[in-house]
Coordinates of C-alpha atoms and ligand atoms in Angstrom, one line a residue:
X26 CA 49.0 36.6 99.3
X27 CA 50.2 37.8 102.8
X28 CA 53.8 38.5 102.0
X29 CA 54.6 42.1 102.9
X30 CA 56.0 43.0 106.3
X31 CA 54.4 46.5 106.2
X32 CA 52.0 48.6 104.2
X33 CA 52.0 52.2 103.2
X34 CA 49.2 54.5 102.2
X35 CA 50.3 57.7 100.5
X36 CA 53.0 57.2 97.9
X37 CA 54.0 60.8 97.3
X38 CA 57.5 62.2 97.5
X39 CA 58.0 61.2 101.1
X40 CA 56.1 57.9 100.8
X41 CA 58.1 56.8 97.8
X42 CA 61.4 57.6 99.6
X43 CA 60.4 55.8 102.7
X44 CA 59.2 52.8 100.7
X45 CA 62.6 52.5 99.1
X46 CA 64.3 52.8 102.4
X47 CA 62.2 50.1 103.9
X48 CA 62.8 47.8 100.9
X49 CA 66.5 48.5 101.0
X50 CA 66.5 47.3 104.6
X51 CA 65.1 43.9 103.5
X52 CA 61.4 44.3 104.0
X53 CA 58.6 43.7 101.5
X54 CA 56.2 46.6 101.4
X55 CA 52.7 46.8 100.0
X56 CA 51.7 50.2 98.6
X57 CA 48.4 52.0 98.1
X58 CA 47.9 55.5 96.7
X59 CA 44.7 57.2 95.5
X60 CA 46.5 57.8 92.2
X61 CA 48.1 54.4 91.4
X62 CA 50.4 55.7 88.6
X63 CA 52.7 57.1 91.3
X64 CA 53.3 53.5 92.4
X65 CA 54.0 52.5 88.8
X66 CA 56.6 55.3 88.6
X67 CA 58.1 54.2 91.9
X68 CA 58.4 50.6 90.9
X69 CA 59.8 51.5 87.5
X70 CA 62.7 53.4 89.1
X71 CA 63.2 51.1 92.1
X72 CA 65.7 48.9 90.1
X73 CA 66.7 45.9 92.2
X74 CA 64.4 46.9 95.0
X75 CA 61.3 46.6 92.8
X76 CA 60.5 43.0 93.7
X77 CA 60.1 44.1 97.3
X78 CA 57.3 46.6 96.3
X79 CA 53.8 45.4 95.8
X80 CA 51.2 47.7 94.2
X81 CA 47.6 47.4 95.5
X82 CA 44.6 49.0 94.1
X83 CA 42.5 49.5 97.2
X84 CA 42.8 49.4 101.0
X85 CA 41.3 45.9 101.2
X86 CA 43.9 44.6 98.8
X87 CA 46.6 46.4 100.7
X88 CA 45.5 44.8 104.0
X89 CA 45.3 41.3 102.3
X90 CA 48.9 41.7 101.1
X91 CA 50.2 42.0 104.7
X92 CA 51.6 39.4 107.1
X93 CA 49.7 39.5 110.4
X94 CA 49.9 41.2 112.8
X95 CA 49.6 43.9 110.2
X96 CA 51.2 47.4 110.3
X97 CA 50.2 50.2 107.9
X98 CA 52.0 53.5 107.7
X99 CA 50.0 56.6 106.6
X100 CA 52.0 59.3 104.8
X101 CA 49.1 61.4 103.7
X102 CA 48.5 65.1 104.3
X103 CA 47.6 66.0 107.9
X104 CA 43.9 66.4 108.7
X105 CA 41.0 64.7 106.9
X106 CA 43.0 62.4 104.7
X107 CA 44.4 60.7 107.9
X108 CA 40.8 60.1 109.2
X109 CA 39.6 58.8 105.9
X110 CA 42.5 56.4 105.7
X111 CA 41.8 55.2 109.2
X112 CA 38.1 54.7 108.4
X113 CA 39.0 52.6 105.4
X114 CA 41.6 50.5 107.3
X115 CA 39.3 49.8 110.2
X116 CA 36.9 48.0 107.9
X117 CA 39.6 45.5 107.0
X118 CA 42.2 45.2 109.7
X119 CA 42.0 42.6 112.5
X120 CA 42.4 43.2 116.2
X121 CA 46.1 43.6 117.1
X122 CA 47.0 45.3 113.8
X123 CA 48.6 48.7 114.0
X124 CA 48.1 52.0 112.1
X125 CA 51.1 54.3 112.1
X126 CA 50.5 58.0 111.2
X127 CA 53.9 59.3 109.9
X128 CA 52.6 62.7 108.9
X129 CA 52.8 66.1 110.6
X130 CA 49.6 65.6 112.5
X131 CA 48.3 67.8 115.2
X132 CA 49.0 65.9 118.5
X133 CA 45.5 66.5 119.7
X134 CA 44.2 64.7 116.6
X135 CA 46.6 61.9 117.4
X136 CA 45.3 61.7 120.9
X137 CA 41.7 61.5 119.7
X138 CA 42.6 58.9 116.9
X139 CA 44.5 56.8 119.4
X140 CA 41.4 56.5 121.6
X141 CA 39.2 55.8 118.6
X142 CA 41.4 53.2 117.1
X143 CA 42.2 51.5 120.4
X144 CA 38.5 51.4 121.3
X145 CA 38.0 49.5 118.1
X146 CA 40.5 46.9 119.2
X147 CA 43.5 48.1 117.1
X148 CA 46.8 49.7 117.9
X149 CA 47.9 53.2 116.9
X150 CA 51.2 55.1 116.7
X151 CA 51.7 58.8 115.9
X152 CA 55.2 59.2 114.6
X153 CA 56.9 62.5 113.8
X154 CA 59.2 61.9 110.8
X155 CA 61.8 64.5 110.0
X156 CA 64.4 64.9 107.3
X157 CA 62.5 65.7 104.1
X158 CA 62.8 63.4 101.1
X159 CA 66.5 62.6 101.5
X160 CA 65.9 61.7 105.2
X161 CA 63.0 59.5 104.3
X162 CA 65.1 57.7 101.7
X163 CA 68.4 57.3 103.6
X164 CA 67.4 57.6 107.2
X165 CA 64.9 60.0 108.9
X166 CA 64.8 60.9 112.6
X167 CA 61.6 59.6 114.1
X168 CA 59.7 60.6 117.2
X169 CA 57.3 57.8 118.3
X170 CA 54.1 58.2 120.4
X171 CA 51.8 55.4 121.3
X172 CA 51.5 52.4 123.5
X173 CA 54.7 50.3 124.0
X174 CA 52.6 47.3 122.8
X175 CA 52.2 48.9 119.5
X176 CA 55.8 50.1 119.3
X177 CA 57.7 46.9 120.2
X178 CA 56.7 44.8 117.1
X179 CA 57.4 47.8 114.8
X180 CA 60.7 48.8 116.4
X181 CA 63.1 46.6 114.4
X182 CA 61.9 48.0 111.1
X183 CA 62.0 51.6 112.3
X184 CA 65.4 51.2 113.9
X185 CA 66.7 49.8 110.6
X186 CA 65.4 52.6 108.5
X187 CA 66.3 55.4 110.9
X188 CA 69.2 57.8 110.6
X189 CA 72.2 56.7 112.7
X190 CA 74.3 58.9 115.0
X191 CA 77.6 57.1 115.7
X192 CA 75.7 53.8 115.0
X193 CA 72.7 54.7 117.3
X194 CA 69.3 54.8 115.5
X195 CA 67.7 58.2 115.7
X196 CA 64.2 56.8 116.6
X197 CA 62.7 56.4 120.0
X198 CA 59.4 55.8 121.7
X199 CA 59.0 59.0 123.6
X200 CA 55.6 58.6 125.3
X201 CA 51.9 57.7 124.8
X202 CA 49.4 58.8 122.1
X203 CA 50.3 62.4 120.9
X204 CA 53.8 62.6 122.4
X205 CA 55.6 61.8 119.2
X206 CA 53.7 64.3 117.1
X207 CA 54.0 67.0 119.8
X208 CA 57.8 66.6 119.9
X209 CA 57.8 66.8 116.1
X210 CA 55.7 70.0 116.3
X211 CA 58.2 71.6 118.6
X212 CA 61.0 70.3 116.4
X213 CA 59.4 72.3 113.6
X214 CA 59.0 75.4 115.8
X215 CA 62.8 75.2 116.5
X216 CA 63.3 74.7 112.8
X217 CA 61.4 77.9 112.0
X218 CA 63.5 79.9 114.5
X219 CA 66.8 78.5 113.2
X220 CA 65.8 79.2 109.6
X221 CA 64.7 82.7 110.4
X222 CA 67.9 83.6 112.3
X223 CA 70.0 82.3 109.4
X224 CA 67.8 84.4 107.0
X225 CA 68.3 87.5 109.3
X226 CA 72.1 87.1 109.2
X227 CA 72.0 86.7 105.4
X228 CA 69.8 89.8 105.2
X229 CA 72.3 91.9 107.3
X230 CA 75.2 91.0 105.0
X231 CA 73.0 91.6 101.9
X232 CA 71.4 94.8 102.9
X233 CA 74.0 96.6 105.0
X234 CA 77.1 95.5 103.2
X235 CA 75.6 94.9 99.7
X236 CA 77.3 91.5 99.5
X237 CA 76.2 89.1 96.8
X238 CA 75.0 85.6 97.6
X239 CA 78.1 84.1 96.2
X240 CA 80.2 86.3 98.4
X241 CA 78.2 85.3 101.5
X242 CA 78.3 81.6 100.8
X243 CA 81.9 80.9 101.9
X244 CA 81.1 82.4 105.4
X245 CA 78.3 79.8 105.9
X246 CA 80.5 77.0 104.6
X247 CA 83.1 78.1 107.1
X248 CA 80.6 78.3 110.0
X249 CA 79.4 74.9 109.1
X250 CA 82.8 73.5 110.1
X251 CA 82.7 75.1 113.6
X252 CA 80.2 75.1 116.5
X253 CA 77.4 76.1 114.2
X254 CA 77.7 72.8 112.3
X255 CA 74.2 71.8 111.2
X256 CA 72.1 70.8 108.3
X257 CA 70.4 74.2 108.1
X258 CA 73.7 76.1 107.9
X259 CA 75.0 73.6 105.4
X260 CA 72.0 73.9 103.1
X261 CA 71.9 77.7 103.5
X262 CA 75.5 77.8 102.2
X263 CA 74.5 75.6 99.2
X264 CA 71.4 77.8 98.5
X265 CA 73.7 80.9 98.6
X266 CA 76.0 79.2 96.1
X267 CA 73.4 78.1 93.7
X268 CA 73.0 79.7 90.3
X269 CA 69.7 79.8 88.3
X270 CA 70.2 77.7 85.3
X271 CA 67.8 79.8 83.3
X272 CA 69.2 83.2 83.9
X273 CA 72.7 82.6 85.3
X274 CA 71.8 84.8 88.2
X275 CA 72.2 83.7 91.9
X276 CA 69.2 81.5 92.6
X277 CA 68.4 83.4 95.8
X278 CA 68.1 86.7 93.9
X279 CA 65.4 85.1 91.7
X280 CA 63.3 83.5 94.5
X281 CA 60.3 85.6 95.7
X282 CA 60.7 86.8 99.3
X283 CA 57.4 85.3 100.6
X284 CA 57.7 82.2 102.9
X285 CA 55.2 79.5 102.9
X286 CA 54.1 77.5 106.0
X287 CA 52.0 74.5 106.6
X288 CA 51.3 75.3 110.3
X289 CA 53.5 73.4 112.6
X290 CA 55.5 76.5 113.6
X291 CA 52.3 78.3 114.4
X292 CA 51.0 75.3 116.4
X293 CA 54.2 75.3 118.5
X294 CA 53.5 78.9 119.5
X295 CA 49.8 78.4 120.1
X296 CA 50.5 75.3 122.3
X297 CA 53.3 77.2 124.1
X298 CA 51.0 80.1 124.9
X299 CA 48.2 77.7 126.0
X300 CA 50.6 76.1 128.4
X301 CA 51.7 79.4 129.7
X302 CA 55.2 79.3 128.2
X303 CA 57.1 81.9 126.2
X304 CA 58.1 80.8 122.7
X305 CA 59.1 84.4 121.7
X306 CA 61.9 83.4 119.3
X307 CA 59.7 80.9 117.5
X308 CA 56.9 83.3 117.5
X309 CA 59.1 85.9 115.9
X310 CA 59.9 83.4 113.2
X311 CA 56.3 82.6 112.5
X312 CA 55.4 86.3 112.5
X313 CA 58.3 87.0 110.0
X314 CA 56.8 84.4 107.6
X315 CA 53.4 86.0 107.9
X316 CA 54.8 89.5 107.2
X317 CA 56.9 88.1 104.4
X318 CA 53.7 87.1 102.6
X319 CA 52.4 90.7 102.7
X320 CA 54.8 91.7 99.9
X321 CA 52.6 94.5 98.4
X322 CA 52.3 96.2 101.8
X323 CA 56.1 95.9 102.4
X324 CA 56.8 97.4 99.0
X325 CA 54.4 100.4 99.6
X326 CA 55.7 100.9 103.1
X327 CA 59.3 100.8 101.8
X328 CA 58.5 103.6 99.4
X329 CA 56.5 105.6 101.9
X330 CA 58.6 105.2 105.0
X331 CA 62.0 104.9 103.3
X332 CA 65.0 102.9 104.3
X333 CA 67.7 104.2 106.6
X334 CA 70.7 101.9 106.4
X335 CA 73.7 104.2 107.1
X336 CA 76.5 104.0 104.5
X337 CA 79.4 101.9 105.6
X338 CA 77.5 99.6 108.1
X339 CA 79.7 96.6 108.5
X340 CA 79.1 93.6 110.7
X341 CA 81.9 91.7 112.4
X342 CA 81.8 88.2 110.9
X343 CA 82.8 86.5 114.2
X344 CA 80.0 88.4 115.9
X345 CA 77.5 87.1 113.4
X346 CA 78.6 83.5 114.0
X347 CA 78.4 83.9 117.7
X348 CA 75.1 85.7 117.5
X349 CA 73.6 82.8 115.6
X350 CA 75.1 80.3 118.1
X351 CA 73.5 82.1 121.0
X352 CA 70.2 82.5 119.2
X353 CA 70.2 78.8 118.4
X354 CA 70.9 77.8 122.1
X355 CA 68.1 80.1 123.3
X356 CA 65.5 78.8 120.8
X357 CA 66.3 75.2 121.6
X358 CA 65.9 76.2 125.3
X359 CA 62.4 77.6 124.6
X360 CA 61.6 74.5 122.6
X361 CA 62.6 72.1 125.4
X362 CA 60.7 74.3 128.0
X363 CA 57.5 73.8 125.9
X364 CA 58.2 70.0 125.8
X365 CA 58.4 70.0 129.6
X366 CA 55.2 71.9 129.9
X367 CA 53.4 69.4 127.7
X368 CA 55.0 66.5 129.5
X369 CA 53.8 67.8 132.8
X370 CA 50.3 68.5 131.5
X371 CA 49.8 65.1 130.0
X372 CA 52.1 63.1 132.3
X373 CA 54.1 61.9 129.3
X374 CA 57.4 61.7 131.3
X375 CA 59.3 62.9 128.2
X376 CA 63.1 62.2 128.4
X377 CA 64.8 65.4 127.1
X378 CA 68.2 63.8 126.6
X379 CA 66.6 61.1 124.5
X380 CA 64.8 63.7 122.4
X381 CA 68.0 65.5 121.8
X382 CA 69.6 62.2 120.8
X383 CA 66.9 61.4 118.3
X384 CA 67.5 64.8 116.7
X385 CA 71.2 64.4 116.4
X386 CA 71.0 62.9 112.9
X387 CA 68.4 62.6 110.1
X388 CA 66.2 65.6 111.0
X389 CA 66.1 69.1 109.7
X390 CA 67.4 70.7 113.0
X391 CA 70.3 68.3 113.4
X392 CA 73.3 70.2 114.6
X393 CA 76.5 69.7 116.6
X394 CA 74.8 71.5 119.5
X395 CA 72.3 68.6 120.1
X396 CA 75.0 66.4 121.5
X397 CA 75.8 69.1 124.1
X398 CA 72.1 69.4 124.8
X399 CA 71.7 65.7 125.4
X400 CA 74.7 65.7 127.7
X401 CA 73.3 68.8 129.6
X402 CA 70.0 67.0 130.2
X403 CA 71.8 64.0 131.6
X404 CA 73.5 66.2 134.2
X405 CA 72.3 68.3 137.0
X406 CA 70.2 71.2 135.6
X407 CA 69.1 74.0 138.0
X408 CA 65.2 74.2 137.6
X409 CA 65.5 71.8 134.7
X410 CA 66.5 74.7 132.4
X411 CA 69.0 74.0 129.6
X412 CA 70.5 77.5 129.7
X413 CA 71.4 77.0 133.4
X414 CA 73.6 74.0 132.7
X415 CA 77.3 74.7 133.1
X416 CA 78.0 74.2 129.4
X417 CA 75.2 76.5 128.1
X418 CA 75.7 79.1 130.8
X419 CA 79.4 79.4 129.8
X420 CA 78.4 79.5 126.1
X421 CA 75.9 82.2 126.7
X422 CA 78.2 84.3 128.8
X423 CA 80.9 84.1 126.3
X424 CA 78.8 84.9 123.3
X425 CA 75.9 87.1 124.4
X426 CA 77.9 90.3 123.7
X427 CA 78.1 89.4 120.1
X428 CA 74.4 88.9 119.8
X429 CA 73.9 92.3 121.5
X430 CA 76.2 94.0 119.1
X431 CA 74.6 92.4 116.1
X432 CA 71.1 93.3 117.2
X433 CA 72.0 96.8 118.2
X434 CA 73.8 97.5 115.0
X435 CA 71.0 96.0 112.9
X436 CA 68.4 98.1 114.8
X437 CA 70.4 101.3 114.4
X438 CA 70.7 100.5 110.7
X439 CA 66.9 99.9 110.4
X440 CA 67.4 96.2 109.4
X441 CA 64.9 93.7 110.8
X442 CA 66.2 91.0 113.2
X443 CA 62.9 89.9 114.8
X444 CA 64.1 86.4 116.0
X445 CA 67.6 87.5 117.0
X446 CA 66.2 90.5 119.0
X447 CA 63.6 88.3 120.6
X448 CA 66.4 86.0 121.7
X449 CA 68.4 88.7 123.4
X450 CA 65.3 90.1 125.1
X451 CA 64.3 86.7 126.4
X452 CA 67.9 86.1 127.7
X453 CA 67.8 89.5 129.5
X454 CA 64.3 88.7 131.0
X455 CA 65.2 85.3 132.2
X456 CA 68.4 86.5 134.0
X457 CA 66.7 89.5 135.7
X458 CA 66.4 88.6 139.4
X459 CA 64.2 91.6 140.2
X460 CA 61.8 91.9 137.3
X461 CA 59.3 94.6 136.5
X462 CA 56.1 92.6 137.1
X463 CA 55.7 94.5 140.4
X464 CA 54.5 97.4 138.2
X465 CA 52.0 95.1 136.4
X466 CA 50.7 93.9 139.7
X467 CA 50.4 97.5 140.9
X468 CA 48.4 98.4 137.8
X469 CA 46.2 95.3 138.1
X470 CA 45.4 96.1 141.7
X471 CA 44.8 99.8 141.0
X472 CA 42.2 99.2 138.3
X473 CA 40.8 95.8 139.3
X474 CA 41.6 95.2 143.0
X475 CA 43.3 91.9 141.9
X476 CA 45.7 92.0 144.8
X477 CA 49.4 91.4 145.0
X478 CA 52.0 89.6 147.2
X479 CA 54.5 91.6 149.3
X480 CA 58.3 90.9 149.6
X481 CA 58.2 91.5 153.4
X482 CA 55.2 89.3 154.4
X483 CA 53.0 86.4 153.2
X484 CA 49.5 86.9 151.9
X485 CA 47.5 89.0 149.4
X486 CA 47.4 92.8 149.7
X487 CA 46.0 95.9 148.1
X488 CA 47.7 99.2 147.5
X489 CA 46.8 102.6 148.9
X490 CA 45.1 103.8 145.7
Ligands
6PG512 C1 61.0 67.9 108.6 C2 60.3 69.2 108.2 C3 59.1 68.8 107.4 C4 58.5 70.0 106.7 C5 57.4 70.7 107.3 C6 57.7 72.2 107.6 O1 61.2 67.9 109.8 O2 61.3 67.1 107.7 O3 59.9 69.9 109.3 O4 58.2 68.2 108.3 O5 59.3 70.6 105.9 O6 56.5 70.6 106.3 O7 57.0 72.9 106.6 P1 56.5 74.3 106.5 O8 57.8 75.2 106.5 O9 55.8 74.3 105.2 O10 55.6 74.6 107.6

């Protein structure tokens, strides 16, 4: 029975939520999962949407349940499970059918899979899906890569299920093959940086001022009503407010201080470096997660090396808010620069205003700032750099002092602010007309005769060493 408009392989947390979203938007969906009981559970709790969900027991049955031309979404863990699902589908699909990878795949894998699937006569889309379970259920932000031929037939369903910003669907076709997954990777890099800077601010209030989570929460609630308005500030306020039902203690005080990571933040940094770009704020955030996992070392080092937070260290709350705002603007700037590097390298012709628009609702980094970013990219940008737009240059000039004060005070108090301090250093580097690389060039020429340029004439020269 070919009745379903779309198929889904991978009915886990995200898959179940996306299936309900698709069903709610009027589409019948066929489902396949290695463990079929998750589909039974989903159908049992789907209520009036359950008639739109069809359980299938293997990939062949899934394909047979779909109206041609068929489209199947994969929401399986990145890596081998994606390739195995593609192998299984290729045995049963017909030319013109489309496979859509909605996981957090490495864009290079997506490029290779696009080639493989297209060579076999099928279509392929690599779609970055952001917003967690709630987003998948009620409207994710989606970043699409692939051929326009593959995208156009799928577009109506994806526009219907996407998050909306003032009525505009937060989904767009951004470029060919790996473009969507690359943009999602950089989204996650920015997500890491934002999360880390929020954690640093929380740490300053906790460790310098000895404030409880409950006492810090109202500050984040307040900030979420101003220029910092964003999903991550909102949920951080809620996390600060939460109480552990078992002990009655603040939930945050019970959670182990070791952060997990699945790799997308690290990928952003690796790709940035490969493309010759600085992602120092994102890198600091990845590094902080790595160091967080070495809990034993930190505890021994804390005992051996001691802590030196001076009594009475108090941070100005307005400075903390402004510091986070500047840090956020600078990490977005790094992220967009990496996108430009990839766009140039792969001739993707990414539209940065469009990307900012797709991120304005539904995704984890959604924030009030993204609307300003989109506007900035529509205007005239010196060197294409976000921080040089009138809006962001003004924002930085007005608030950089606060970031300096916060980083300086934290450093003097011996409290770690790796991402915030990377932000201020990057800002200072980028606005330094006469840098210090003349010394690097001198050293390189001294030990390796690598040559250098001169300010007073063209050509390559050597020093008198
Ligand atoms: C999103 C998230 C989502 C996810 C990642 C990040 O945009 O919805 O980025 O894709 O939470 O898995 O996870 P890690 O922190 O585990 O790397």
